[in-house]
Amino acid sequence: MKSKLFLLLLLSCLFLSCQGQTAKNIQTLDPKTYAEKLKTTEKPQLLDVRTPQEYGVEHLENANNVNINSADFAAKAAQYDKNKPIFVYCKVGGRSAQAADKLAEMGFKEIYNLEGGIMKWSAHDLPKSSQSTQIAKTGMTSDDYQKLITSDKKVLVNFTAVWCGPCQKMKPYVMKLQEELKDQIKIVRLDADENKALVEGMKIDGLPTIIIYDNGKEVWRNLGYISEEELRKHL
């Protein structure tokens, strides 16, 4: 019995030790710290791990596109120097966290992940590629949005995206509430990618985001997944 207990403790220690070593290879930095680290690193290796389509819309300056969900991610990543710092980012941080773990498994020694992704980067007014200029002019304007939330009923705005897992998980019940409560509250779903200027202007730094307005004034906001039961408490 004692030997079994000892073995379990030994395995636990080894597991925790391995976890700790991996964590040391990866640092998740807030946008400003990430930007400063990029600036002070000579010829930084910067990977945008989103899709080519997302990369084409906007990306950080000097970033290379290596899609974490493509079959050749490992092959492309292996072309970079494992002994030099490597930086990864995506839209909101989920895919880049996966990429960072993969890079650590591949033997990269120093990995930096952007907390909150390019969405949070934009909310901090940090510079991006000029490719986003034309895209930023599309979508709903701030004046249009003000008209949208000005109502004699409460207004719920759900900022979402097709690539956002939690957003898609919430979609069925949000649409159900939209129909069920249409006489009591106006519920609107807005695609963040189709309304980039609005999202950046409002400093929305993550998805899904739900904002509730009463008489045109914000009264409640939630960032991240929320259950139908919890949301109903705020309606």
PDB file of N, CA and C in Angstrom, residues 89-189:
ATOM      1  N   TYR A  89      -0.138  35.005 -32.420  1.00  0.00           N
ATOM      2  CA  TYR A  89      -1.395  35.682 -32.082  1.00  0.00           C
ATOM      3  C   TYR A  89      -2.488  35.197 -33.021  1.00  0.00           C
ATOM      4  N   CYS A  90      -3.744  35.400 -32.602  1.00  0.00           N
ATOM      5  CA  CYS A  90      -4.897  35.084 -33.452  1.00  0.00           C
ATOM      6  C   CYS A  90      -5.935  36.183 -33.248  1.00  0.00           C
ATOM      7  N   LYS A  91      -7.201  35.854 -33.335  1.00  0.00           N
ATOM      8  CA  LYS A  91      -8.250  36.877 -33.199  1.00  0.00           C
ATOM      9  C   LYS A  91      -8.487  37.249 -31.744  1.00  0.00           C
ATOM     10  N   VAL A  92      -8.725  36.232 -30.886  1.00  0.00           N
ATOM     11  CA  VAL A  92      -9.015  36.527 -29.483  1.00  0.00           C
ATOM     12  C   VAL A  92      -8.145  35.733 -28.494  1.00  0.00           C
ATOM     13  N   GLY A  93      -7.241  34.904 -28.992  1.00  0.00           N
ATOM     14  CA  GLY A  93      -6.299  34.227 -28.095  1.00  0.00           C
ATOM     15  C   GLY A  93      -6.413  32.719 -28.000  1.00  0.00           C
ATOM     16  N   GLY A  94      -7.523  32.149 -28.450  1.00  0.00           N
ATOM     17  CA  GLY A  94      -7.713  30.704 -28.324  1.00  0.00           C
ATOM     18  C   GLY A  94      -6.813  29.889 -29.231  1.00  0.00           C
ATOM     19  N   ARG A  95      -6.817  30.229 -30.505  1.00  0.00           N
ATOM     20  CA  ARG A  95      -6.002  29.471 -31.463  1.00  0.00           C
ATOM     21  C   ARG A  95      -4.505  29.687 -31.237  1.00  0.00           C
ATOM     22  N   SER A  96      -4.131  30.890 -30.825  1.00  0.00           N
ATOM     23  CA  SER A  96      -2.707  31.141 -30.583  1.00  0.00           C
ATOM     24  C   SER A  96      -2.219  30.381 -29.357  1.00  0.00           C
ATOM     25  N   ALA A  97      -3.107  30.161 -28.382  1.00  0.00           N
ATOM     26  CA  ALA A  97      -2.738  29.348 -27.214  1.00  0.00           C
ATOM     27  C   ALA A  97      -2.459  27.913 -27.650  1.00  0.00           C
ATOM     28  N   GLN A  98      -3.290  27.402 -28.567  1.00  0.00           N
ATOM     29  CA  GLN A  98      -3.060  26.060 -29.120  1.00  0.00           C
ATOM     30  C   GLN A  98      -1.747  26.016 -29.890  1.00  0.00           C
ATOM     31  N   ALA A  99      -1.499  27.069 -30.666  1.00  0.00           N
ATOM     32  CA  ALA A  99      -0.258  27.136 -31.445  1.00  0.00           C
ATOM     33  C   ALA A  99       0.960  27.179 -30.520  1.00  0.00           C
ATOM     34  N   ALA A 100       0.847  27.945 -29.431  1.00  0.00           N
ATOM     35  CA  ALA A 100       1.956  28.042 -28.474  1.00  0.00           C
ATOM     36  C   ALA A 100       2.265  26.681 -27.863  1.00  0.00           C
ATOM     37  N   ASP A 101       1.224  25.938 -27.505  1.00  0.00           N
ATOM     38  CA  ASP A 101       1.419  24.589 -26.952  1.00  0.00           C
ATOM     39  C   ASP A 101       2.108  23.681 -27.971  1.00  0.00           C
ATOM     40  N   LYS A 102       1.670  23.789 -29.220  1.00  0.00           N
ATOM     41  CA  LYS A 102       2.256  22.964 -30.277  1.00  0.00           C
ATOM     42  C   LYS A 102       3.723  23.310 -30.484  1.00  0.00           C
ATOM     43  N   LEU A 103       4.029  24.602 -30.480  1.00  0.00           N
ATOM     44  CA  LEU A 103       5.412  25.040 -30.653  1.00  0.00           C
ATOM     45  C   LEU A 103       6.292  24.562 -29.495  1.00  0.00           C
ATOM     46  N   ALA A 104       5.728  24.574 -28.292  1.00  0.00           N
ATOM     47  CA  ALA A 104       6.470  24.089 -27.125  1.00  0.00           C
ATOM     48  C   ALA A 104       6.779  22.599 -27.289  1.00  0.00           C
ATOM     49  N   GLU A 105       5.801  21.843 -27.781  1.00  0.00           N
ATOM     50  CA  GLU A 105       6.000  20.410 -28.030  1.00  0.00           C
ATOM     51  C   GLU A 105       7.089  20.186 -29.085  1.00  0.00           C
ATOM     52  N   MET A 106       7.183  21.115 -30.017  1.00  0.00           N
ATOM     53  CA  MET A 106       8.169  20.996 -31.095  1.00  0.00           C
ATOM     54  C   MET A 106       9.571  21.402 -30.659  1.00  0.00           C
ATOM     55  N   GLY A 107       9.678  21.967 -29.454  1.00  0.00           N
ATOM     56  CA  GLY A 107      10.990  22.296 -28.924  1.00  0.00           C
ATOM     57  C   GLY A 107      11.382  23.764 -28.967  1.00  0.00           C
ATOM     58  N   PHE A 108      10.429  24.651 -29.272  1.00  0.00           N
ATOM     59  CA  PHE A 108      10.741  26.080 -29.242  1.00  0.00           C
ATOM     60  C   PHE A 108      10.984  26.513 -27.797  1.00  0.00           C
ATOM     61  N   LYS A 109      12.024  27.282 -27.597  1.00  0.00           N
ATOM     62  CA  LYS A 109      12.488  27.607 -26.242  1.00  0.00           C
ATOM     63  C   LYS A 109      11.794  28.815 -25.610  1.00  0.00           C
ATOM     64  N   GLU A 110      11.360  29.772 -26.435  1.00  0.00           N
ATOM     65  CA  GLU A 110      10.836  31.039 -25.907  1.00  0.00           C
ATOM     66  C   GLU A 110       9.633  31.473 -26.753  1.00  0.00           C
ATOM     67  N   ILE A 111       8.432  31.309 -26.206  1.00  0.00           N
ATOM     68  CA  ILE A 111       7.206  31.547 -26.968  1.00  0.00           C
ATOM     69  C   ILE A 111       6.369  32.619 -26.279  1.00  0.00           C
ATOM     70  N   TYR A 112       5.912  33.583 -27.075  1.00  0.00           N
ATOM     71  CA  TYR A 112       5.080  34.660 -26.532  1.00  0.00           C
ATOM     72  C   TYR A 112       3.715  34.653 -27.227  1.00  0.00           C
ATOM     73  N   ASN A 113       2.669  34.585 -26.423  1.00  0.00           N
ATOM     74  CA  ASN A 113       1.300  34.548 -26.927  1.00  0.00           C
ATOM     75  C   ASN A 113       0.598  35.864 -26.580  1.00  0.00           C
ATOM     76  N   LEU A 114      -0.131  36.421 -27.559  1.00  0.00           N
ATOM     77  CA  LEU A 114      -0.830  37.694 -27.350  1.00  0.00           C
ATOM     78  C   LEU A 114      -2.163  37.461 -26.648  1.00  0.00           C
ATOM     79  N   GLU A 115      -2.286  37.955 -25.438  1.00  0.00           N
ATOM     80  CA  GLU A 115      -3.520  37.832 -24.671  1.00  0.00           C
ATOM     81  C   GLU A 115      -4.648  38.613 -25.354  1.00  0.00           C
ATOM     82  N   GLY A 116      -5.772  37.933 -25.598  1.00  0.00           N
ATOM     83  CA  GLY A 116      -6.908  38.599 -26.217  1.00  0.00           C
ATOM     84  C   GLY A 116      -6.791  38.796 -27.717  1.00  0.00           C
ATOM     85  N   GLY A 117      -5.669  38.373 -28.306  1.00  0.00           N
ATOM     86  CA  GLY A 117      -5.495  38.425 -29.742  1.00  0.00           C
ATOM     87  C   GLY A 117      -5.517  39.822 -30.340  1.00  0.00           C
ATOM     88  N   ILE A 118      -5.681  39.853 -31.662  1.00  0.00           N
ATOM     89  CA  ILE A 118      -5.650  41.128 -32.390  1.00  0.00           C
ATOM     90  C   ILE A 118      -6.847  42.008 -32.029  1.00  0.00           C
ATOM     91  N   MET A 119      -7.901  41.388 -31.504  1.00  0.00           N
ATOM     92  CA  MET A 119      -9.071  42.165 -31.107  1.00  0.00           C
ATOM     93  C   MET A 119      -8.737  43.058 -29.903  1.00  0.00           C
ATOM     94  N   LYS A 120      -8.035  42.489 -28.932  1.00  0.00           N
ATOM     95  CA  LYS A 120      -7.641  43.270 -27.764  1.00  0.00           C
ATOM     96  C   LYS A 120      -6.536  44.261 -28.129  1.00  0.00           C
ATOM     97  N   TRP A 121      -5.677  43.854 -29.054  1.00  0.00           N
ATOM     98  CA  TRP A 121      -4.626  44.745 -29.573  1.00  0.00           C
ATOM     99  C   TRP A 121      -5.265  46.003 -30.159  1.00  0.00           C
ATOM    100  N   SER A 122      -6.314  45.811 -30.963  1.00  0.00           N
ATOM    101  CA  SER A 122      -7.010  46.942 -31.586  1.00  0.00           C
ATOM    102  C   SER A 122      -7.665  47.840 -30.541  1.00  0.00           C
ATOM    103  N   ALA A 123      -8.213  47.222 -29.492  1.00  0.00           N
ATOM    104  CA  ALA A 123      -8.870  47.989 -28.436  1.00  0.00           C
ATOM    105  C   ALA A 123      -7.890  48.891 -27.693  1.00  0.00           C
ATOM    106  N   HIS A 124      -6.599  48.544 -27.753  1.00  0.00           N
ATOM    107  CA  HIS A 124      -5.565  49.371 -27.123  1.00  0.00           C
ATOM    108  C   HIS A 124      -4.941  50.359 -28.103  1.00  0.00           C
ATOM    109  N   ASP A 125      -5.550  50.464 -29.305  1.00  0.00           N
ATOM    110  CA  ASP A 125      -5.069  51.422 -30.317  1.00  0.00           C
ATOM    111  C   ASP A 125      -3.623  51.203 -30.718  1.00  0.00           C
ATOM    112  N   LEU A 126      -3.195  49.943 -30.751  1.00  0.00           N
ATOM    113  CA  LEU A 126      -1.838  49.632 -31.180  1.00  0.00           C
ATOM    114  C   LEU A 126      -1.818  49.459 -32.702  1.00  0.00           C
ATOM    115  N   PRO A 127      -0.696  49.749 -33.352  1.00  0.00           N
ATOM    116  CA  PRO A 127      -0.643  49.758 -34.826  1.00  0.00           C
ATOM    117  C   PRO A 127      -0.752  48.382 -35.466  1.00  0.00           C
ATOM    118  N   LYS A 128      -1.418  48.354 -36.636  1.00  0.00           N
ATOM    119  CA  LYS A 128      -1.542  47.132 -37.426  1.00  0.00           C
ATOM    120  C   LYS A 128      -1.142  47.436 -38.854  1.00  0.00           C
ATOM    121  N   SER A 129      -1.225  46.420 -39.691  1.00  0.00           N
ATOM    122  CA  SER A 129      -0.957  46.608 -41.106  1.00  0.00           C
ATOM    123  C   SER A 129      -1.972  47.559 -41.703  1.00  0.00           C
ATOM    124  N   SER A 130      -1.554  48.330 -42.710  1.00  0.00           N
ATOM    125  CA  SER A 130      -2.445  49.289 -43.346  1.00  0.00           C
ATOM    126  C   SER A 130      -3.536  48.623 -44.165  1.00  0.00           C
ATOM    127  N   GLN A 131      -3.483  47.276 -44.306  1.00  0.00           N
ATOM    128  CA  GLN A 131      -4.482  46.574 -45.091  1.00  0.00           C
ATOM    129  C   GLN A 131      -5.876  46.700 -44.479  1.00  0.00           C
ATOM    130  N   SER A 132      -5.938  47.018 -43.200  1.00  0.00           N
ATOM    131  CA  SER A 132      -7.233  47.101 -42.532  1.00  0.00           C
ATOM    132  C   SER A 132      -7.956  48.418 -42.806  1.00  0.00           C
ATOM    133  N   THR A 133      -7.297  49.388 -43.441  1.00  0.00           N
ATOM    134  CA  THR A 133      -7.871  50.711 -43.633  1.00  0.00           C
ATOM    135  C   THR A 133      -9.203  50.681 -44.369  1.00  0.00           C
ATOM    136  N   GLN A 134      -9.251  50.005 -45.514  1.00  0.00           N
ATOM    137  CA  GLN A 134     -10.474  49.965 -46.300  1.00  0.00           C
ATOM    138  C   GLN A 134     -11.570  49.201 -45.573  1.00  0.00           C
ATOM    139  N   ILE A 135     -11.180  48.091 -44.930  1.00  0.00           N
ATOM    140  CA  ILE A 135     -12.156  47.269 -44.223  1.00  0.00           C
ATOM    141  C   ILE A 135     -12.785  48.058 -43.083  1.00  0.00           C
ATOM    142  N   ALA A 136     -11.976  48.898 -42.420  1.00  0.00           N
ATOM    143  CA  ALA A 136     -12.467  49.644 -41.259  1.00  0.00           C
ATOM    144  C   ALA A 136     -13.597  50.605 -41.625  1.00  0.00           C
ATOM    145  N   LYS A 137     -13.716  50.934 -42.917  1.00  0.00           N
ATOM    146  CA  LYS A 137     -14.740  51.870 -43.343  1.00  0.00           C
ATOM    147  C   LYS A 137     -16.089  51.192 -43.580  1.00  0.00           C
ATOM    148  N   THR A 138     -16.113  49.863 -43.520  1.00  0.00           N
ATOM    149  CA  THR A 138     -17.343  49.139 -43.805  1.00  0.00           C
ATOM    150  C   THR A 138     -18.131  48.884 -42.526  1.00  0.00           C
ATOM    151  N   GLY A 139     -19.393  48.502 -42.715  1.00  0.00           N
ATOM    152  CA  GLY A 139     -20.219  48.148 -41.571  1.00  0.00           C
ATOM    153  C   GLY A 139     -20.971  49.327 -40.988  1.00  0.00           C
ATOM    154  N   MET A 140     -21.590  49.083 -39.854  1.00  0.00           N
ATOM    155  CA  MET A 140     -22.409  50.086 -39.181  1.00  0.00           C
ATOM    156  C   MET A 140     -21.572  51.237 -38.633  1.00  0.00           C
ATOM    157  N   THR A 141     -22.065  52.448 -38.793  1.00  0.00           N
ATOM    158  CA  THR A 141     -21.377  53.612 -38.243  1.00  0.00           C
ATOM    159  C   THR A 141     -21.819  53.827 -36.792  1.00  0.00           C
ATOM    160  N   SER A 142     -21.095  54.677 -36.090  1.00  0.00           N
ATOM    161  CA  SER A 142     -21.466  54.969 -34.700  1.00  0.00           C
ATOM    162  C   SER A 142     -22.825  55.654 -34.633  1.00  0.00           C
ATOM    163  N   ASP A 143     -23.140  56.468 -35.649  1.00  0.00           N
ATOM    164  CA  ASP A 143     -24.457  57.123 -35.690  1.00  0.00           C
ATOM    165  C   ASP A 143     -25.567  56.092 -35.883  1.00  0.00           C
ATOM    166  N   ASP A 144     -25.315  55.125 -36.767  1.00  0.00           N
ATOM    167  CA  ASP A 144     -26.287  54.052 -36.986  1.00  0.00           C
ATOM    168  C   ASP A 144     -26.511  53.266 -35.698  1.00  0.00           C
ATOM    169  N   TYR A 145     -25.410  53.020 -34.998  1.00  0.00           N
ATOM    170  CA  TYR A 145     -25.496  52.241 -33.756  1.00  0.00           C
ATOM    171  C   TYR A 145     -26.293  53.009 -32.700  1.00  0.00           C
ATOM    172  N   GLN A 146     -26.073  54.304 -32.633  1.00  0.00           N
ATOM    173  CA  GLN A 146     -26.798  55.121 -31.657  1.00  0.00           C
ATOM    174  C   GLN A 146     -28.298  55.079 -31.930  1.00  0.00           C
ATOM    175  N   LYS A 147     -28.655  55.107 -33.207  1.00  0.00           N
ATOM    176  CA  LYS A 147     -30.066  55.004 -33.576  1.00  0.00           C
ATOM    177  C   LYS A 147     -30.615  53.627 -33.189  1.00  0.00           C
ATOM    178  N   LEU A 148     -29.781  52.604 -33.368  1.00  0.00           N
ATOM    179  CA  LEU A 148     -30.188  51.233 -33.044  1.00  0.00           C
ATOM    180  C   LEU A 148     -30.542  51.071 -31.570  1.00  0.00           C
ATOM    181  N   ILE A 149     -29.729  51.665 -30.693  1.00  0.00           N
ATOM    182  CA  ILE A 149     -29.932  51.457 -29.256  1.00  0.00           C
ATOM    183  C   ILE A 149     -30.895  52.465 -28.633  1.00  0.00           C
ATOM    184  N   THR A 150     -31.323  53.444 -29.417  1.00  0.00           N
ATOM    185  CA  THR A 150     -32.295  54.414 -28.918  1.00  0.00           C
ATOM    186  C   THR A 150     -33.696  53.855 -29.137  1.00  0.00           C
ATOM    187  N   SER A 151     -34.335  53.457 -28.050  1.00  0.00           N
ATOM    188  CA  SER A 151     -35.634  52.788 -28.160  1.00  0.00           C
ATOM    189  C   SER A 151     -36.406  52.954 -26.867  1.00  0.00           C
ATOM    190  N   ASP A 152     -37.736  52.823 -26.961  1.00  0.00           N
ATOM    191  CA  ASP A 152     -38.545  52.879 -25.743  1.00  0.00           C
ATOM    192  C   ASP A 152     -38.542  51.537 -25.019  1.00  0.00           C
ATOM    193  N   LYS A 153     -37.894  50.541 -25.644  1.00  0.00           N
ATOM    194  CA  LYS A 153     -37.723  49.225 -25.016  1.00  0.00           C
ATOM    195  C   LYS A 153     -36.241  49.027 -24.695  1.00  0.00           C
ATOM    196  N   LYS A 154     -35.951  48.083 -23.848  1.00  0.00           N
ATOM    197  CA  LYS A 154     -34.563  47.699 -23.628  1.00  0.00           C
ATOM    198  C   LYS A 154     -34.005  47.152 -24.936  1.00  0.00           C
ATOM    199  N   VAL A 155     -32.707  47.337 -25.132  1.00  0.00           N
ATOM    200  CA  VAL A 155     -32.048  46.827 -26.338  1.00  0.00           C
ATOM    201  C   VAL A 155     -30.864  45.962 -25.916  1.00  0.00           C
ATOM    202  N   LEU A 156     -30.815  44.755 -26.454  1.00  0.00           N
ATOM    203  CA  LEU A 156     -29.683  43.855 -26.209  1.00  0.00           C
ATOM    204  C   LEU A 156     -28.930  43.696 -27.521  1.00  0.00           C
ATOM    205  N   VAL A 157     -27.626  44.010 -27.492  1.00  0.00           N
ATOM    206  CA  VAL A 157     -26.786  43.842 -28.674  1.00  0.00           C
ATOM    207  C   VAL A 157     -25.778  42.732 -28.394  1.00  0.00           C
ATOM    208  N   ASN A 158     -25.779  41.732 -29.263  1.00  0.00           N
ATOM    209  CA  ASN A 158     -24.878  40.589 -29.136  1.00  0.00           C
ATOM    210  C   ASN A 158     -23.836  40.664 -30.249  1.00  0.00           C
ATOM    211  N   PHE A 159     -22.591  41.015 -29.894  1.00  0.00           N
ATOM    212  CA  PHE A 159     -21.495  41.014 -30.859  1.00  0.00           C
ATOM    213  C   PHE A 159     -20.963  39.591 -30.970  1.00  0.00           C
ATOM    214  N   THR A 160     -20.911  39.088 -32.188  1.00  0.00           N
ATOM    215  CA  THR A 160     -20.604  37.681 -32.412  1.00  0.00           C
ATOM    216  C   THR A 160     -19.712  37.519 -33.637  1.00  0.00           C
ATOM    217  N   ALA A 161     -19.343  36.270 -33.980  1.00  0.00           N
ATOM    218  CA  ALA A 161     -18.567  35.987 -35.192  1.00  0.00           C
ATOM    219  C   ALA A 161     -18.748  34.516 -35.545  1.00  0.00           C
ATOM    220  N   VAL A 162     -18.651  34.202 -36.817  1.00  0.00           N
ATOM    221  CA  VAL A 162     -18.884  32.830 -37.258  1.00  0.00           C
ATOM    222  C   VAL A 162     -17.788  31.879 -36.776  1.00  0.00           C
ATOM    223  N   TRP A 163     -16.576  32.390 -36.551  1.00  0.00           N
ATOM    224  CA  TRP A 163     -15.462  31.542 -36.131  1.00  0.00           C
ATOM    225  C   TRP A 163     -15.415  31.353 -34.609  1.00  0.00           C
ATOM    226  N   CYS A 164     -16.258  32.080 -33.902  1.00  0.00           N
ATOM    227  CA  CYS A 164     -16.236  32.084 -32.430  1.00  0.00           C
ATOM    228  C   CYS A 164     -17.102  30.948 -31.883  1.00  0.00           C
ATOM    229  N   GLY A 165     -16.455  29.936 -31.291  1.00  0.00           N
ATOM    230  CA  GLY A 165     -17.170  28.785 -30.765  1.00  0.00           C
ATOM    231  C   GLY A 165     -18.245  29.131 -29.747  1.00  0.00           C
ATOM    232  N   PRO A 166     -17.916  29.896 -28.695  1.00  0.00           N
ATOM    233  CA  PRO A 166     -18.932  30.273 -27.703  1.00  0.00           C
ATOM    234  C   PRO A 166     -20.086  31.065 -28.320  1.00  0.00           C
ATOM    235  N   CYS A 167     -19.771  31.883 -29.339  1.00  0.00           N
ATOM    236  CA  CYS A 167     -20.822  32.657 -30.012  1.00  0.00           C
ATOM    237  C   CYS A 167     -21.830  31.721 -30.668  1.00  0.00           C
ATOM    238  N   GLN A 168     -21.315  30.718 -31.357  1.00  0.00           N
ATOM    239  CA  GLN A 168     -22.191  29.784 -32.058  1.00  0.00           C
ATOM    240  C   GLN A 168     -22.976  28.906 -31.082  1.00  0.00           C
ATOM    241  N   LYS A 169     -22.380  28.653 -29.929  1.00  0.00           N
ATOM    242  CA  LYS A 169     -23.084  27.880 -28.903  1.00  0.00           C
ATOM    243  C   LYS A 169     -24.257  28.669 -28.339  1.00  0.00           C
ATOM    244  N   MET A 170     -24.103  29.994 -28.249  1.00  0.00           N
ATOM    245  CA  MET A 170     -25.163  30.862 -27.722  1.00  0.00           C
ATOM    246  C   MET A 170     -26.226  31.210 -28.762  1.00  0.00           C
ATOM    247  N   LYS A 171     -25.861  31.117 -30.032  1.00  0.00           N
ATOM    248  CA  LYS A 171     -26.734  31.582 -31.115  1.00  0.00           C
ATOM    249  C   LYS A 171     -28.166  31.034 -31.051  1.00  0.00           C
ATOM    250  N   PRO A 172     -28.368  29.717 -30.882  1.00  0.00           N
ATOM    251  CA  PRO A 172     -29.749  29.200 -30.896  1.00  0.00           C
ATOM    252  C   PRO A 172     -30.647  29.826 -29.835  1.00  0.00           C
ATOM    253  N   TYR A 173     -30.128  29.963 -28.602  1.00  0.00           N
ATOM    254  CA  TYR A 173     -31.006  30.497 -27.560  1.00  0.00           C
ATOM    255  C   TYR A 173     -31.163  32.017 -27.662  1.00  0.00           C
ATOM    256  N   VAL A 174     -30.141  32.720 -28.197  1.00  0.00           N
ATOM    257  CA  VAL A 174     -30.277  34.166 -28.397  1.00  0.00           C
ATOM    258  C   VAL A 174     -31.356  34.441 -29.446  1.00  0.00           C
ATOM    259  N   MET A 175     -31.365  33.648 -30.511  1.00  0.00           N
ATOM    260  CA  MET A 175     -32.373  33.816 -31.555  1.00  0.00           C
ATOM    261  C   MET A 175     -33.770  33.432 -31.049  1.00  0.00           C
ATOM    262  N   LYS A 176     -33.801  32.453 -30.164  1.00  0.00           N
ATOM    263  CA  LYS A 176     -35.083  32.058 -29.558  1.00  0.00           C
ATOM    264  C   LYS A 176     -35.620  33.200 -28.703  1.00  0.00           C
ATOM    265  N   LEU A 177     -34.751  33.814 -27.903  1.00  0.00           N
ATOM    266  CA  LEU A 177     -35.156  34.948 -27.068  1.00  0.00           C
ATOM    267  C   LEU A 177     -35.566  36.143 -27.926  1.00  0.00           C
ATOM    268  N   GLN A 178     -34.884  36.297 -29.052  1.00  0.00           N
ATOM    269  CA  GLN A 178     -35.192  37.391 -29.974  1.00  0.00           C
ATOM    270  C   GLN A 178     -36.661  37.339 -30.415  1.00  0.00           C
ATOM    271  N   GLU A 179     -37.155  36.152 -30.673  1.00  0.00           N
ATOM    272  CA  GLU A 179     -38.547  35.982 -31.092  1.00  0.00           C
ATOM    273  C   GLU A 179     -39.496  35.986 -29.901  1.00  0.00           C
ATOM    274  N   GLU A 180     -39.097  35.289 -28.857  1.00  0.00           N
ATOM    275  CA  GLU A 180     -39.946  35.133 -27.676  1.00  0.00           C
ATOM    276  C   GLU A 180     -40.214  36.462 -26.963  1.00  0.00           C
ATOM    277  N   LEU A 181     -39.197  37.345 -26.915  1.00  0.00           N
ATOM    278  CA  LEU A 181     -39.303  38.590 -26.145  1.00  0.00           C
ATOM    279  C   LEU A 181     -39.402  39.838 -27.021  1.00  0.00           C
ATOM    280  N   LYS A 182     -39.777  39.674 -28.279  1.00  0.00           N
ATOM    281  CA  LYS A 182     -39.757  40.800 -29.210  1.00  0.00           C
ATOM    282  C   LYS A 182     -40.656  41.968 -28.804  1.00  0.00           C
ATOM    283  N   ASP A 183     -41.682  41.708 -27.992  1.00  0.00           N
ATOM    284  CA  ASP A 183     -42.551  42.801 -27.539  1.00  0.00           C
ATOM    285  C   ASP A 183     -42.005  43.502 -26.300  1.00  0.00           C
ATOM    286  N   GLN A 184     -40.963  42.924 -25.689  1.00  0.00           N
ATOM    287  CA  GLN A 184     -40.420  43.477 -24.446  1.00  0.00           C
ATOM    288  C   GLN A 184     -39.022  44.071 -24.614  1.00  0.00           C
ATOM    289  N   ILE A 185     -38.219  43.435 -25.465  1.00  0.00           N
ATOM    290  CA  ILE A 185     -36.827  43.854 -25.611  1.00  0.00           C
ATOM    291  C   ILE A 185     -36.369  43.635 -27.053  1.00  0.00           C
ATOM    292  N   LYS A 186     -35.622  44.593 -27.577  1.00  0.00           N
ATOM    293  CA  LYS A 186     -35.089  44.455 -28.933  1.00  0.00           C
ATOM    294  C   LYS A 186     -33.732  43.762 -28.839  1.00  0.00           C
ATOM    295  N   ILE A 187     -33.629  42.614 -29.493  1.00  0.00           N
ATOM    296  CA  ILE A 187     -32.382  41.840 -29.472  1.00  0.00           C
ATOM    297  C   ILE A 187     -31.772  41.842 -30.865  1.00  0.00           C
ATOM    298  N   VAL A 188     -30.512  42.270 -30.942  1.00  0.00           N
ATOM    299  CA  VAL A 188     -29.819  42.393 -32.231  1.00  0.00           C
ATOM    300  C   VAL A 188     -28.477  41.671 -32.153  1.00  0.00           C
ATOM    301  N   ARG A 189     -28.194  40.867 -33.167  1.00  0.00           N
ATOM    302  CA  ARG A 189     -26.897  40.198 -33.277  1.00  0.00           C
ATOM    303  C   ARG A 189     -26.074  40.909 -34.349  1.00  0.00           C
TER     304      ARG A 189
END
